[in-house]
Tab-separated table of C-alpha atoms in Angstrom:
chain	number	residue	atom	x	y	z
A	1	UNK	CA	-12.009	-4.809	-15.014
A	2	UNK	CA	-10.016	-8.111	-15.926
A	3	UNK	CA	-7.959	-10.297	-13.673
A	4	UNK	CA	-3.681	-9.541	-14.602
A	5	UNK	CA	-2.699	-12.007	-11.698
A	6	UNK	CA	-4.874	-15.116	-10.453
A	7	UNK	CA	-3.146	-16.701	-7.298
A	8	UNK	CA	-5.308	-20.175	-6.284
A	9	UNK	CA	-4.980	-22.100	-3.027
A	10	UNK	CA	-0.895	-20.814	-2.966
A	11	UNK	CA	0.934	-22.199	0.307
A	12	UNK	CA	4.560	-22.310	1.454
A	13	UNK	CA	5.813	-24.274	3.935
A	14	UNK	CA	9.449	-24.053	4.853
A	15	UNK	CA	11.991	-26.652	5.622
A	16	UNK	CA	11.453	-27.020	9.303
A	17	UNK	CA	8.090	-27.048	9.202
A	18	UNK	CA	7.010	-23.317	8.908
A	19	UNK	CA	4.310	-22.579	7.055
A	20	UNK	CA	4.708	-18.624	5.469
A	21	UNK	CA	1.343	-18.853	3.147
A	22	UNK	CA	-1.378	-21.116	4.100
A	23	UNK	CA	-3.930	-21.139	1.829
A	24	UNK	CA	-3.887	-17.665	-0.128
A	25	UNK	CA	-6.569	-17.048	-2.877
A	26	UNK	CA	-6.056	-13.529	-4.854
A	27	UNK	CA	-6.856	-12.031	-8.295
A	28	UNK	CA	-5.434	-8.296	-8.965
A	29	UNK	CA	-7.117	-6.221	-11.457
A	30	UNK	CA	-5.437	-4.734	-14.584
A	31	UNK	CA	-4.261	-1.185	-13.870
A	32	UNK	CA	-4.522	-0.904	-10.629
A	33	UNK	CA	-3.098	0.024	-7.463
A	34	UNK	CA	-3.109	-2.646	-5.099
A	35	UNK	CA	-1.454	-2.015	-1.517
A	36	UNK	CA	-0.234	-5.617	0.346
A	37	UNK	CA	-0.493	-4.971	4.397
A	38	UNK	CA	0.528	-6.632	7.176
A	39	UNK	CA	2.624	-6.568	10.161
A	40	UNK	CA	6.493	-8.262	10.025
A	41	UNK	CA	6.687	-11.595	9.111
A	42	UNK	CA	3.163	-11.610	8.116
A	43	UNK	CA	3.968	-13.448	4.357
A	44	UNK	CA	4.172	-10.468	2.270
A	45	UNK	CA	7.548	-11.061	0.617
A	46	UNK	CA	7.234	-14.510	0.351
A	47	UNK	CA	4.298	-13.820	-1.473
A	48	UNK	CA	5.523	-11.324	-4.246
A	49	UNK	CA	8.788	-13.932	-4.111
A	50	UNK	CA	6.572	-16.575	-5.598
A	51	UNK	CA	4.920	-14.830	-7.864
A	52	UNK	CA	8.126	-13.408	-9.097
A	53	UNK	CA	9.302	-16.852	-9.224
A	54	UNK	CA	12.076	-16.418	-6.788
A	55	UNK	CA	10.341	-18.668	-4.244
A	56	UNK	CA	8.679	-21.842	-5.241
A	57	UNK	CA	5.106	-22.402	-3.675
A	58	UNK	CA	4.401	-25.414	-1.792
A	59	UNK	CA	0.740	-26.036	-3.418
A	60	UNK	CA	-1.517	-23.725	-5.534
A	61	UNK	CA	-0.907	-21.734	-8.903
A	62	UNK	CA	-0.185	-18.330	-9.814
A	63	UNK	CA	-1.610	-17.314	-13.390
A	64	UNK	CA	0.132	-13.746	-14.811
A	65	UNK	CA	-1.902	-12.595	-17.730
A	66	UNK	CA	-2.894	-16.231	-18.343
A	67	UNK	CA	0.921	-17.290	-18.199
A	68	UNK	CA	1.152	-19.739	-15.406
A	69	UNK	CA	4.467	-18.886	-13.512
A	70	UNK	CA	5.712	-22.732	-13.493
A	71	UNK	CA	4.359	-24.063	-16.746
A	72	UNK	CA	5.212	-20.750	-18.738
A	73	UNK	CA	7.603	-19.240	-16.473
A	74	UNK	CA	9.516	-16.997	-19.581
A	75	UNK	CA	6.417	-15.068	-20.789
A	76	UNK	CA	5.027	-14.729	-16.910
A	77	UNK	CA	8.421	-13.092	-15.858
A	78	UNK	CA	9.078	-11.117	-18.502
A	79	UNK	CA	6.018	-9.376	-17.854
A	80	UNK	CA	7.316	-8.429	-14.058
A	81	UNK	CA	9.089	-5.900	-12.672
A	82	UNK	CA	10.768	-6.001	-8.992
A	83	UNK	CA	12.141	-3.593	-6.966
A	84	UNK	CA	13.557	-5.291	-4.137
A	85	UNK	CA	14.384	-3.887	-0.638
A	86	UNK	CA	18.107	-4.416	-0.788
A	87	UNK	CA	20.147	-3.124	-4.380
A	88	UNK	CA	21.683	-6.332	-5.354
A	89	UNK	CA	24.094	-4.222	-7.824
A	90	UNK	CA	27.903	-4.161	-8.710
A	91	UNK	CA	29.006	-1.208	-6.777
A	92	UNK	CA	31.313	-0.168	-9.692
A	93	UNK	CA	28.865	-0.311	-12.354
A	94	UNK	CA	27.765	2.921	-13.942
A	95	UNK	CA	23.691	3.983	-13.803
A	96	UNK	CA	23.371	3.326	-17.367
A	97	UNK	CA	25.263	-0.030	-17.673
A	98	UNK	CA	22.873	-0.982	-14.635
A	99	UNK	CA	20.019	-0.466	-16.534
A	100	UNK	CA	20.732	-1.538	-19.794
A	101	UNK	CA	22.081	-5.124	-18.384
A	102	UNK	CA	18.791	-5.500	-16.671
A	103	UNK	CA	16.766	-5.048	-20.214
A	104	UNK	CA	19.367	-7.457	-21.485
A	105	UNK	CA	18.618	-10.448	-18.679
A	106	UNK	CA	15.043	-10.328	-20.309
A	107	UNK	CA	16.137	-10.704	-23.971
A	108	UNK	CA	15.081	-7.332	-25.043
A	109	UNK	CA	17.029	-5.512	-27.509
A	110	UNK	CA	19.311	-2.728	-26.759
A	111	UNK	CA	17.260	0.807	-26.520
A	112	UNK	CA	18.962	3.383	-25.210
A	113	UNK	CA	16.549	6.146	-26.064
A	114	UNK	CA	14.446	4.367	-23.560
A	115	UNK	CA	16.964	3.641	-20.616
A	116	UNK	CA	17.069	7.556	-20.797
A	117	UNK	CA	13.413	8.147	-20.411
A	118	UNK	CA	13.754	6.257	-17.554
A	119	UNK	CA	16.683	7.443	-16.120
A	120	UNK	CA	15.299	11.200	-16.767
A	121	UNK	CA	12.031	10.489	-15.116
A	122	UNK	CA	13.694	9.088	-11.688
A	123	UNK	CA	15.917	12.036	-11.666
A	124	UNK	CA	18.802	9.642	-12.412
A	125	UNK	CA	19.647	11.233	-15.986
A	126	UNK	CA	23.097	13.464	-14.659
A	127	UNK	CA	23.696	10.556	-13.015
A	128	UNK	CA	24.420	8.120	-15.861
A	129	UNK	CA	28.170	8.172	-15.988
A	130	UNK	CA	28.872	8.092	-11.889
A	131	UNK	CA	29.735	5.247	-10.158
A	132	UNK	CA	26.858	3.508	-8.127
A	133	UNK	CA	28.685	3.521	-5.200
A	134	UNK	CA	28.682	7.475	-5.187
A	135	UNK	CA	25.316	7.721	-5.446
A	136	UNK	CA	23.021	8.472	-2.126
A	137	UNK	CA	20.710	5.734	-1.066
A	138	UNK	CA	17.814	7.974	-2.347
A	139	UNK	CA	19.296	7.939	-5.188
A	140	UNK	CA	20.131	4.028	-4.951
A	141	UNK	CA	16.150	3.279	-4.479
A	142	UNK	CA	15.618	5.092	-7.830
A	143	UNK	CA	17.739	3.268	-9.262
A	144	UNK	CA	15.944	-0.086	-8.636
A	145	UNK	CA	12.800	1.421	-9.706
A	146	UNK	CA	14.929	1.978	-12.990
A	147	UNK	CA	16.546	-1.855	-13.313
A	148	UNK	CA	12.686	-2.687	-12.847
A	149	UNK	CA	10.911	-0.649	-15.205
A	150	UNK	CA	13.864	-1.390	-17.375
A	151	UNK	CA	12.314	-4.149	-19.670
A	152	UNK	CA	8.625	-2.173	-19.417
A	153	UNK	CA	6.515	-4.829	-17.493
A	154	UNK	CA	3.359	-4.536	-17.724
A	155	UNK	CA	2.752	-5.409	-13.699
A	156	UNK	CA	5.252	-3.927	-11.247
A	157	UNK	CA	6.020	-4.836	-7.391
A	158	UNK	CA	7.527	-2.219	-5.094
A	159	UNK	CA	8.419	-4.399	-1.865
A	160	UNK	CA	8.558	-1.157	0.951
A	161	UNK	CA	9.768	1.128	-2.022
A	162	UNK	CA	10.116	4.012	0.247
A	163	UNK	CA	11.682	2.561	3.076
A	164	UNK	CA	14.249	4.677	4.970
A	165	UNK	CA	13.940	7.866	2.339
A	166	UNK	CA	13.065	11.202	2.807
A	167	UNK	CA	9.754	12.727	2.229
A	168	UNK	CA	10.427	14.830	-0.694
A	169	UNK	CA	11.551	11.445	-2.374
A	170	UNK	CA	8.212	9.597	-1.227
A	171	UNK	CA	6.376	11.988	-3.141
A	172	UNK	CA	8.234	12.094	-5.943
A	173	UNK	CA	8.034	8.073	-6.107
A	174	UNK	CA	4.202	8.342	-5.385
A	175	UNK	CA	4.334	10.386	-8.873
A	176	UNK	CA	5.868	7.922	-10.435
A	177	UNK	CA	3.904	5.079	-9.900
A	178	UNK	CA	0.213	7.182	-10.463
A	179	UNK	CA	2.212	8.209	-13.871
A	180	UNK	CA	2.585	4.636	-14.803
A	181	UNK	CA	-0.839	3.576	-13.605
A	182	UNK	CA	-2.312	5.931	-16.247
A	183	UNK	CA	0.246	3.980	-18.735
A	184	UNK	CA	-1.598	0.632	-18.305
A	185	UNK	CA	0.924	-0.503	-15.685
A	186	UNK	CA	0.004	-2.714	-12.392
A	187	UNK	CA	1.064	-1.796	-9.572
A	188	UNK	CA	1.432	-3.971	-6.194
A	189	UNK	CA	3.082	-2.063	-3.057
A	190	UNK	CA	3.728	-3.598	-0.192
A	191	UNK	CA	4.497	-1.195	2.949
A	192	UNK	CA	4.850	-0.306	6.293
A	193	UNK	CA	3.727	3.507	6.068
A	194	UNK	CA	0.078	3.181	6.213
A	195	UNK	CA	-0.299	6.856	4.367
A	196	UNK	CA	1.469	5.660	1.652
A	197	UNK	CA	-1.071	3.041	0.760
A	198	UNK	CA	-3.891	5.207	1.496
A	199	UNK	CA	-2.652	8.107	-0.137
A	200	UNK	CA	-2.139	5.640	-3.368
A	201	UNK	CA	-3.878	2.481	-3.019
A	202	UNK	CA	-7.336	1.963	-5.286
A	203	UNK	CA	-7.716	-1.467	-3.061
A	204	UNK	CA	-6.372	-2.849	0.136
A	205	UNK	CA	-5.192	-6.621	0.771
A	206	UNK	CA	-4.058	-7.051	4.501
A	207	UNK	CA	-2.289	-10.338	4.950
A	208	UNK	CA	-1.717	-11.729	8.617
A	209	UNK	CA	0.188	-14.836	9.827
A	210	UNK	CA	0.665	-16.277	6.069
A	211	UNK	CA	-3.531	-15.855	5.684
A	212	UNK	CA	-5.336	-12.761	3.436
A	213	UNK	CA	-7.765	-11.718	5.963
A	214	UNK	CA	-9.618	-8.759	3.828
A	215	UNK	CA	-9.150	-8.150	0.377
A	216	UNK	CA	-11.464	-4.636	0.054
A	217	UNK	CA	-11.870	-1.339	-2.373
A	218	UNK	CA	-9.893	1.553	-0.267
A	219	UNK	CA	-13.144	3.537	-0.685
A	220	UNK	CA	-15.580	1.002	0.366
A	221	UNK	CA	-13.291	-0.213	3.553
A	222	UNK	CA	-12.822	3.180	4.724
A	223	UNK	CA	-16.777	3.448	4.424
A	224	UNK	CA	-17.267	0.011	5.858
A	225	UNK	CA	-14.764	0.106	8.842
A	226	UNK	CA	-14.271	3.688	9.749
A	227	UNK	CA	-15.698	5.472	12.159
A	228	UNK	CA	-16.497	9.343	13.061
A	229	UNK	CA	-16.157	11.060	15.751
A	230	UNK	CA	-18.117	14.247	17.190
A	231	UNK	CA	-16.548	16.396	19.829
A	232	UNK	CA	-18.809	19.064	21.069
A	233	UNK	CA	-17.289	21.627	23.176
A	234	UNK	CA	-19.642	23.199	25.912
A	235	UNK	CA	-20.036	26.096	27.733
A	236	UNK	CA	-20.410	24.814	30.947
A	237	UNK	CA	-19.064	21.569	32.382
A	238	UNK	CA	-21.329	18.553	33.471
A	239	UNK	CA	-21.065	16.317	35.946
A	240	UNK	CA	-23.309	13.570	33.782
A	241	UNK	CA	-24.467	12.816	30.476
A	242	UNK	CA	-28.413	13.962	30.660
A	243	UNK	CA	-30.677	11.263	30.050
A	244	UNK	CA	-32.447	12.729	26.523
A	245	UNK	CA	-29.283	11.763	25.600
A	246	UNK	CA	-29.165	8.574	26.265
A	247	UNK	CA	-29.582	7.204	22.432
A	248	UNK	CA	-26.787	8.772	21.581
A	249	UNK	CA	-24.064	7.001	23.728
A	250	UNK	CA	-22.248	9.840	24.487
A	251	UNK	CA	-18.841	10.140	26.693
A	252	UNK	CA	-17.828	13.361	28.911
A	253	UNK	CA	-14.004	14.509	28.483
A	254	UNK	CA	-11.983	17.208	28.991
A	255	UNK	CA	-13.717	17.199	33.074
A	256	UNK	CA	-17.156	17.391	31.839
A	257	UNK	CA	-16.664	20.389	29.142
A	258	UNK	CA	-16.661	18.259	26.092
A	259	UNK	CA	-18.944	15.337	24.839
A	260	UNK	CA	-17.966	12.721	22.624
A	261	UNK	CA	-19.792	11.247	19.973
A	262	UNK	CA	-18.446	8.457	18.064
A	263	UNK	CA	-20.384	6.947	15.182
A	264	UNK	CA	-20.109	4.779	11.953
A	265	UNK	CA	-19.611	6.284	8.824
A	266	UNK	CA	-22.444	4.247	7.480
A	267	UNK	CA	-24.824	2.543	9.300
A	268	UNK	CA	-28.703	3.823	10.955
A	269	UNK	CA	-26.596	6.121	14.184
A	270	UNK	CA	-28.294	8.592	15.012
A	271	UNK	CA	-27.764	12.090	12.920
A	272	UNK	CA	-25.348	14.876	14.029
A	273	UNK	CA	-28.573	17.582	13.490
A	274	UNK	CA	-31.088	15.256	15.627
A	275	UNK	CA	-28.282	15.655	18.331
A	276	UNK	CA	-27.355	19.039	18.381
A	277	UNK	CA	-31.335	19.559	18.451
A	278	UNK	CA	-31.578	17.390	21.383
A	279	UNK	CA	-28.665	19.237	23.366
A	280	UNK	CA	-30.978	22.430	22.600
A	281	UNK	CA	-33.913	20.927	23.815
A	282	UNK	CA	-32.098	19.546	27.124
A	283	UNK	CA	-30.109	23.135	28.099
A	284	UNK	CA	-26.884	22.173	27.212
A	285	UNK	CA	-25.106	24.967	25.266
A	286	UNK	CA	-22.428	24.602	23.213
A	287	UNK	CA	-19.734	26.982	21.907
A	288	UNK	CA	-17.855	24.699	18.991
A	289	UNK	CA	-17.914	21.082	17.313
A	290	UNK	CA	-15.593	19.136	15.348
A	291	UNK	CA	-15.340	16.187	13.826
A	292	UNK	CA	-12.231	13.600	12.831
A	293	UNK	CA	-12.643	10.228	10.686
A	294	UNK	CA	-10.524	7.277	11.424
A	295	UNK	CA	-7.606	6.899	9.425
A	296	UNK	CA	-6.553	3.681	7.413
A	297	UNK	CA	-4.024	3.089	9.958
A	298	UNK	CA	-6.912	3.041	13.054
A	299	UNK	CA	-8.605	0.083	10.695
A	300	UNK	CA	-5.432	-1.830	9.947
A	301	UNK	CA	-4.841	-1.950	13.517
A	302	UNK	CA	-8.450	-2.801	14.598
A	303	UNK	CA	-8.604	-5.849	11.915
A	304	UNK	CA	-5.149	-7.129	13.466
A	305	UNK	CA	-6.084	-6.921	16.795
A	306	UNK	CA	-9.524	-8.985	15.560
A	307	UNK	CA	-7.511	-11.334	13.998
A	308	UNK	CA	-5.249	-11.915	16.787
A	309	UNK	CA	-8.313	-12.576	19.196
């Protein structure tokens, strides 16, 4: 899969002294879904700000589809679509005239059979001849997915697209963006709800203190980083883990009625069979097991708290 952005040795360092990006190197593939994490203040807007060309980097250069966003800043541009956190919209403007004045800003001509695809497929359609100001801020966030998809880019950013809306509309936005995925589109989401970027994401950047610190397939980092964990329920309680069982590492809980078993997901631990043999062999009887994997979340968390050590 080819490269759609190329960002090389990209830093920004305010007036003041502050340095937002120090150093970032990043290619996103064609097509996909790429989710941007990181705690506040970590860089992530700054970082879709340059690319977007609102921001100017300090060093480095950001190629989009081979248009370098200084040197060729029209074609780069025009191949982006934003949506923002805040609307930056007249109030008084109607859905439609929105929409269409966006696709004008980027020199394309008038289409309004496609503003209305657009409209219909954010559930904005009925909308077109209200106000903005009457609309719900729901229905606000669609309509700055609209202004964006407005000029069809061919990559799209959604900085914390579903921030502050209900879960019916979450869904209904994580639709949208699979639906344009399968049209070619890019996506890059950057967010603060950890299930929305592992419900979605095909890879996962996490960005800390203006540096990427893993750039890694969702698959292959929930492989690489999670971790399982056994609980087997006993009959009886213990007062000590027995010492056949000593490979395994286990914990007591629940006051000696449960042992704990926690375990990478890939890796030479010791199987779940060879165990449940071994509690056999030692006496220990058992009435249930269960299992739970960590959760992208539990790793996001763990590589911050590395990073911060």
């Amino acid at each position: 899969m080819t490269d759609i952005i190329s960002i090389c040795g990209l830093s920004k360092t305010y007036e003041g002294g502050f340095q937002a990006l120090k150093t970032v190197d990043l290619s996103i593939r064609r097509g996909e879904i790429f989710a941007l994490l990181g705690p506040n203040g970590a860089g992530k807007t700054t970082l879709i700000s340059i690319v977007c060309g609102l921001v100017n980097g300090s060093t480095g250069s950001v190629t989009v589809d081979g248009h370098d966003i200084v040197r060729d800043y029209r074609a780069a541009r025009a191949l982006i679509g934003l949506v923002p956190q805040e609307l930056t919209t007249d109030a008084f403007e109607t859905v439609f005239n929105a929409v269409s004045f966006s696709r004008g800003l980027f020199g394309k001509p008038a289409n309004p059979a496609y503003i209305e695809q657009v409209l219909k497929s954010l559930s904005l359609w009925d909308k077109r001849n209200n106000r903005i100001m009457t609309l719900s801020g729901g229905m606000k966030r669609r309509l700055l997915i609209a202004k964006a998809l407005s000029h069809e880019p061919r990559v799209l950013f959604l900085d914390e697209p579903t921030a502050g809306v209900d879960v019916e509309l979450r869904r209904d936005m994580w639709n949208l963006v699979r639906s344009l995925q399968q049209d070619g589109v890019t996506v890059i989401l950057t967010t603060h709800y950890i299930e929305e970027a592992e419900e979605m994401a095909d890879r996962i950047g996490v960005i800390n203190r203006g540096e990427i610190i893993l750039v890694e397939d969702k698959a292959t980092l929930m492989r690489k980083l999670g971790r399982k964990q056994l609980t087997v329920h006993l009959q009886e309680a213990l007062e000590c883990v027995p010492p056949a069982l000593a490979r395994w590492e286990l914990e007591l809980a629940d006051a000696g009625h449960a042992l704990i078993y926690t375990y990478d997901t890939e890796g030479d631990s010791p199987g779940i069979a060879t165990l449940l043999a071994a509690l056999a062999e030692a006496g220990v009887a058992f009435k249930d097991v269960h299992t739970e994997q960590s959760s992208l979340e539990d790793i996001f968390v763990s590589l911050l708290q590395e990073a911060h050590a």
